[in-house]
Amino acid sequence: MALSARKEKILRAVVDNYINTAVPVSSKELAEKHMPGLSSATIRNELSALEEMGYLVQPHTSSGRVPTSDAYKLYVDKLMPRRKLTRSELNVIKKYFSAQIGEIEDVLKKTAKVLSEITNYTSVTVMPKMHDALVKNIKFVSLDPYSMLVVIVTDGGVIKDTVVELDESISEEYLSAAAKFISKAFYNRPLFEVLDPDNAIKEEIESYRTFYAYVTEILEHYFSDEDTDEGRVMLEGSSKLLDYPEYSDVNKAKTLFQVLDAREKLYPLIKESGEMDFSIKIGSAAGGGLEDCAIVTANYSIDGKTVGTQGVIGPIRMDYPLVISVLDSIGKVISSLPLHKGQLRDVNLGGADKEDEKE
Amino acid sequence: MALSARKEKILRAVVDNYINTAVPVSSKELAEKHMPGLSSATIRNELSALEEMGYLVQPHTSSGRVPTSDAYKLYVDKLMPRRKLTRSELNVIKKYFSAQIGEIEDVLKKTAKVLSEITNYTSVTVMPKMHDALVKNIKFVSLDPYSMLVVIVTDGGVIKDTVVELDESISEEYLSAAAKFISKAFYNRPLFEVLDPDNAIKEEIESYRTFYAYVTEILEHYFSDEDTDEGRVMLEGSSKLLDYPEYSDVNKAKTLFQVLDAREKLYPLIKESGEMDFSIKIGSAAGGGLEDCAIVTANYSIDGKTVGTQGVIGPIRMDYPLVISVLDSIGKVISSLPLHKGQLRDVNLGGADKEDEKE
DNA sequence: GCTAGCAGTCAATGATGTTGATTGCTAATA
DNA sequence: TATTAGCAATCAACATCATTGACTGCTAGC
């Protein structure tokens, strides 16, 4: 049951308006600001129909209308204007990247700030898990006679190094040989396979079982950390949420912040966006405790490899056009980043035809 | 101008009471609950005197009294009861440590949770800076012909490892020689000296200047990270603050959370506690934006070496006795931790004579 | 030095009325 | 048939006002 063009236009106007003001939208306001040539009475009829269809509700008789979750869904799918970033917004992004940048983690920390600053929502960042990174090298580095450093390098970078205390003094030559042997056995295999090698490999490394055990122990510890999901989620600008009237009630704010505090529970909400470029979760879809929130996330990738997921959490009446543009722009910047090089190629961010808006 | 014993008793009762209820304390309540044998009128006279001395204020005529910052200071210095942890509280601590624990960072993450959970305030944790850690070893580990891993080991552990792309292929032997040479030059020197060596050393390492440059570059990056102070501050349980009536006004909450968001500004507040075991900052002393807060922190150390600072942020009417007991207990557990071993010696936490309180 | 009692103060509460925004409905109009 | 004007009804928001009750400070007497 498709909406008439006029209904779509009105619905879009309602959502636009409500996103900006958080105030129920009245027929009069719509007639004046968005639908010149129509009287408020006509619009009332349309609104009444849209309410019937489940796109709008009234907080109480004699108040304006507020969009439902369905309306937001329709809005982001069809109705939403494609927004371009203003020059000043683009400048904010570029400014952050002008500084020397190193590892992907640093990059994401920076963009987390950018994202929160431009959108004025809370940004969430998730580092990708490493279970399936490919083993490139494993090294045992002797530090002193009774301790060594175990370094595990994957195609995603160094994942873990740990100092291990040895029971007996072991020569550097032996360490180096053991490392070479084990590296070779697992070269280009995904990380999780190291913990569960097939029988052929198992036999192969039997002779270095002690050192292999060091590696598995470290990996187990690392994976168990990873599985608790903590530390892989970062938040920036939590306080921003308090700017919005939907959280002017402290109890509302509290339930929200409790969810944000429990970062391990946040992880699946952000992460399960899967293969899609964007994921938009609105209202109840966002998860327990986030009924009146929306979560918009994007996967960032370099050379087709996902390097992180980032997004924002905000009130359900979020400025979706803005958020999506910003995520898109940041994604472009990131995918233009040569990892480990620190040099930023020039990238066309698109947009910014119009002049800066006033601050 | 010392207070009479009775005034002290009354003041203590006021603070105790206010800490629990957040409601201005009336003479009647004091007479009934804390000073049997005295009439409320008598207590009113004493309260009036204490107000004169600057320890109490009335939010308005005809309301009970509220302690001033001075009163809190006096309270923690002299008046406060020494509280022992209940068995159930101790159990919470022990439970957290029963799991296998690795590096100091993991330990602090755990204790941050414990602390927030038991006290019901927000816990803050600061990792110590490494500027003055002593260099133990520097290693260049060849990963493939054109890249190597630089590992810098101090007495505090591995501080940093970074993959460096090399312009030309360099033999493992040369790398190893360079590493040995540079390590030897800086052995047991504080880390910051590596960036600013005296002339003798400067000449000594001249022959390996390229590799020395790699090290300094990494350290500079590391220090600059460290100096922004971010990432070294961790918060747990921010939402807990919203439980307290002092933040039932959203604007109050907002200014508070803005401060918590700006972790780089939080750092000095937590860190400058310096050599003392405990630092208690009340009201304006806590810092900008935290006028109605108190910060209580403790330095944790192992073998006399500070390994971190941890504390809580809460309303000014904080349960100081509880917070201090908990910090003390956690400190004891931590200093009993053999780093890098993962085995927890049994430690006497003291306290817990009385039976568990009901949950 | 302590206390009983009383008058004064003031936040909190709740009842009451007013205002103004906004709707639904109906009848007139294009 | 689609639109509009007009009107009664609804209801949150706000302001006003009186009431209540929890305090205090003060004074006079024990």
JSON list of C-alpha atoms in Angstrom, two decimals, chain B residues 264-331:
[
{"chain": "B", "resi": 264, "resn": "GLU", "atom": "CA", "xyz": [42.43, 14.28, 29.34]},
{"chain": "B", "resi": 265, "resn": "LYS", "atom": "CA", "xyz": [41.29, 16.95, 31.76]},
{"chain": "B", "resi": 266, "resn": "LEU", "atom": "CA", "xyz": [40.47, 14.41, 34.36]},
{"chain": "B", "resi": 267, "resn": "TYR", "atom": "CA", "xyz": [43.96, 13.06, 34.39]},
{"chain": "B", "resi": 268, "resn": "PRO", "atom": "CA", "xyz": [45.67, 15.80, 36.38]},
{"chain": "B", "resi": 269, "resn": "LEU", "atom": "CA", "xyz": [42.91, 15.76, 38.96]},
{"chain": "B", "resi": 270, "resn": "ILE", "atom": "CA", "xyz": [43.45, 12.11, 39.65]},
{"chain": "B", "resi": 271, "resn": "LYS", "atom": "CA", "xyz": [47.13, 12.01, 39.18]},
{"chain": "B", "resi": 272, "resn": "GLU", "atom": "CA", "xyz": [48.49, 14.88, 41.17]},
{"chain": "B", "resi": 273, "resn": "SER", "atom": "CA", "xyz": [47.92, 13.06, 44.40]},
{"chain": "B", "resi": 274, "resn": "GLY", "atom": "CA", "xyz": [51.66, 12.55, 44.28]},
{"chain": "B", "resi": 275, "resn": "GLU", "atom": "CA", "xyz": [53.38, 10.54, 46.95]},
{"chain": "B", "resi": 276, "resn": "MET", "atom": "CA", "xyz": [50.52, 10.25, 49.36]},
{"chain": "B", "resi": 277, "resn": "ASP", "atom": "CA", "xyz": [48.70, 7.02, 49.89]},
{"chain": "B", "resi": 278, "resn": "PHE", "atom": "CA", "xyz": [45.32, 8.65, 49.81]},
{"chain": "B", "resi": 279, "resn": "SER", "atom": "CA", "xyz": [44.14, 11.87, 48.31]},
{"chain": "B", "resi": 280, "resn": "ILE", "atom": "CA", "xyz": [40.78, 13.30, 49.16]},
{"chain": "B", "resi": 281, "resn": "LYS", "atom": "CA", "xyz": [39.60, 16.29, 47.18]},
{"chain": "B", "resi": 282, "resn": "ILE", "atom": "CA", "xyz": [36.37, 17.84, 48.23]},
{"chain": "B", "resi": 283, "resn": "GLY", "atom": "CA", "xyz": [34.27, 20.37, 46.40]},
{"chain": "B", "resi": 284, "resn": "SER", "atom": "CA", "xyz": [36.15, 23.18, 44.74]},
{"chain": "B", "resi": 285, "resn": "ALA", "atom": "CA", "xyz": [39.42, 21.33, 45.36]},
{"chain": "B", "resi": 286, "resn": "ALA", "atom": "CA", "xyz": [38.21, 18.60, 43.05]},
{"chain": "B", "resi": 287, "resn": "GLY", "atom": "CA", "xyz": [38.43, 20.91, 40.07]},
{"chain": "B", "resi": 288, "resn": "GLY", "atom": "CA", "xyz": [36.43, 22.83, 37.54]},
{"chain": "B", "resi": 289, "resn": "GLY", "atom": "CA", "xyz": [33.01, 21.40, 36.90]},
{"chain": "B", "resi": 290, "resn": "LEU", "atom": "CA", "xyz": [33.29, 19.16, 39.92]},
{"chain": "B", "resi": 291, "resn": "GLU", "atom": "CA", "xyz": [32.37, 21.71, 42.56]},
{"chain": "B", "resi": 292, "resn": "ASP", "atom": "CA", "xyz": [29.78, 19.48, 44.12]},
{"chain": "B", "resi": 293, "resn": "CYS", "atom": "CA", "xyz": [31.86, 16.36, 43.82]},
{"chain": "B", "resi": 294, "resn": "ALA", "atom": "CA", "xyz": [34.52, 14.66, 45.81]},
{"chain": "B", "resi": 295, "resn": "ILE", "atom": "CA", "xyz": [37.37, 12.59, 44.47]},
{"chain": "B", "resi": 296, "resn": "VAL", "atom": "CA", "xyz": [39.06, 10.01, 46.64]},
{"chain": "B", "resi": 297, "resn": "THR", "atom": "CA", "xyz": [42.06, 8.26, 45.20]},
{"chain": "B", "resi": 298, "resn": "ALA", "atom": "CA", "xyz": [44.75, 5.87, 46.31]},
{"chain": "B", "resi": 299, "resn": "ASN", "atom": "CA", "xyz": [48.06, 4.95, 44.80]},
{"chain": "B", "resi": 300, "resn": "TYR", "atom": "CA", "xyz": [48.63, 1.26, 44.41]},
{"chain": "B", "resi": 301, "resn": "SER", "atom": "CA", "xyz": [52.12, -0.07, 44.59]},
{"chain": "B", "resi": 302, "resn": "ILE", "atom": "CA", "xyz": [53.98, -3.31, 44.34]},
{"chain": "B", "resi": 303, "resn": "ASP", "atom": "CA", "xyz": [57.37, -3.50, 46.03]},
{"chain": "B", "resi": 304, "resn": "GLY", "atom": "CA", "xyz": [57.29, 0.22, 46.60]},
{"chain": "B", "resi": 305, "resn": "LYS", "atom": "CA", "xyz": [56.73, 1.00, 42.95]},
{"chain": "B", "resi": 306, "resn": "THR", "atom": "CA", "xyz": [53.54, 2.77, 42.03]},
{"chain": "B", "resi": 307, "resn": "VAL", "atom": "CA", "xyz": [51.66, 0.74, 39.48]},
{"chain": "B", "resi": 308, "resn": "GLY", "atom": "CA", "xyz": [48.54, 2.82, 39.20]},
{"chain": "B", "resi": 309, "resn": "THR", "atom": "CA", "xyz": [46.16, 5.21, 40.83]},
{"chain": "B", "resi": 310, "resn": "GLN", "atom": "CA", "xyz": [42.57, 4.42, 41.40]},
{"chain": "B", "resi": 311, "resn": "GLY", "atom": "CA", "xyz": [39.69, 6.07, 43.10]},
{"chain": "B", "resi": 312, "resn": "VAL", "atom": "CA", "xyz": [36.12, 7.14, 42.94]},
{"chain": "B", "resi": 313, "resn": "ILE", "atom": "CA", "xyz": [34.21, 10.20, 41.92]},
{"chain": "B", "resi": 314, "resn": "GLY", "atom": "CA", "xyz": [30.97, 10.86, 43.69]},
{"chain": "B", "resi": 315, "resn": "PRO", "atom": "CA", "xyz": [28.83, 13.47, 45.27]},
{"chain": "B", "resi": 316, "resn": "ILE", "atom": "CA", "xyz": [30.46, 15.58, 47.93]},
{"chain": "B", "resi": 317, "resn": "ARG", "atom": "CA", "xyz": [28.47, 13.76, 50.59]},
{"chain": "B", "resi": 318, "resn": "MET", "atom": "CA", "xyz": [30.28, 10.59, 49.79]},
{"chain": "B", "resi": 319, "resn": "ASP", "atom": "CA", "xyz": [30.48, 7.55, 52.03]},
{"chain": "B", "resi": 320, "resn": "TYR", "atom": "CA", "xyz": [34.11, 8.27, 52.84]},
{"chain": "B", "resi": 321, "resn": "PRO", "atom": "CA", "xyz": [34.54, 5.49, 55.38]},
{"chain": "B", "resi": 322, "resn": "LEU", "atom": "CA", "xyz": [33.38, 2.89, 52.90]},
{"chain": "B", "resi": 323, "resn": "VAL", "atom": "CA", "xyz": [35.38, 4.25, 50.01]},
{"chain": "B", "resi": 324, "resn": "ILE", "atom": "CA", "xyz": [38.56, 4.44, 51.99]},
{"chain": "B", "resi": 325, "resn": "SER", "atom": "CA", "xyz": [38.19, 0.93, 53.37]},
{"chain": "B", "resi": 326, "resn": "VAL", "atom": "CA", "xyz": [37.62, -0.47, 49.93]},
{"chain": "B", "resi": 327, "resn": "LEU", "atom": "CA", "xyz": [40.56, 1.36, 48.42]},
{"chain": "B", "resi": 328, "resn": "ASP", "atom": "CA", "xyz": [42.68, 0.16, 51.27]},
{"chain": "B", "resi": 329, "resn": "SER", "atom": "CA", "xyz": [41.63, -3.45, 50.81]},
{"chain": "B", "resi": 330, "resn": "ILE", "atom": "CA", "xyz": [42.17, -3.40, 47.09]},
{"chain": "B", "resi": 331, "resn": "GLY", "atom": "CA", "xyz": [45.55, -1.80, 47.63]}
]
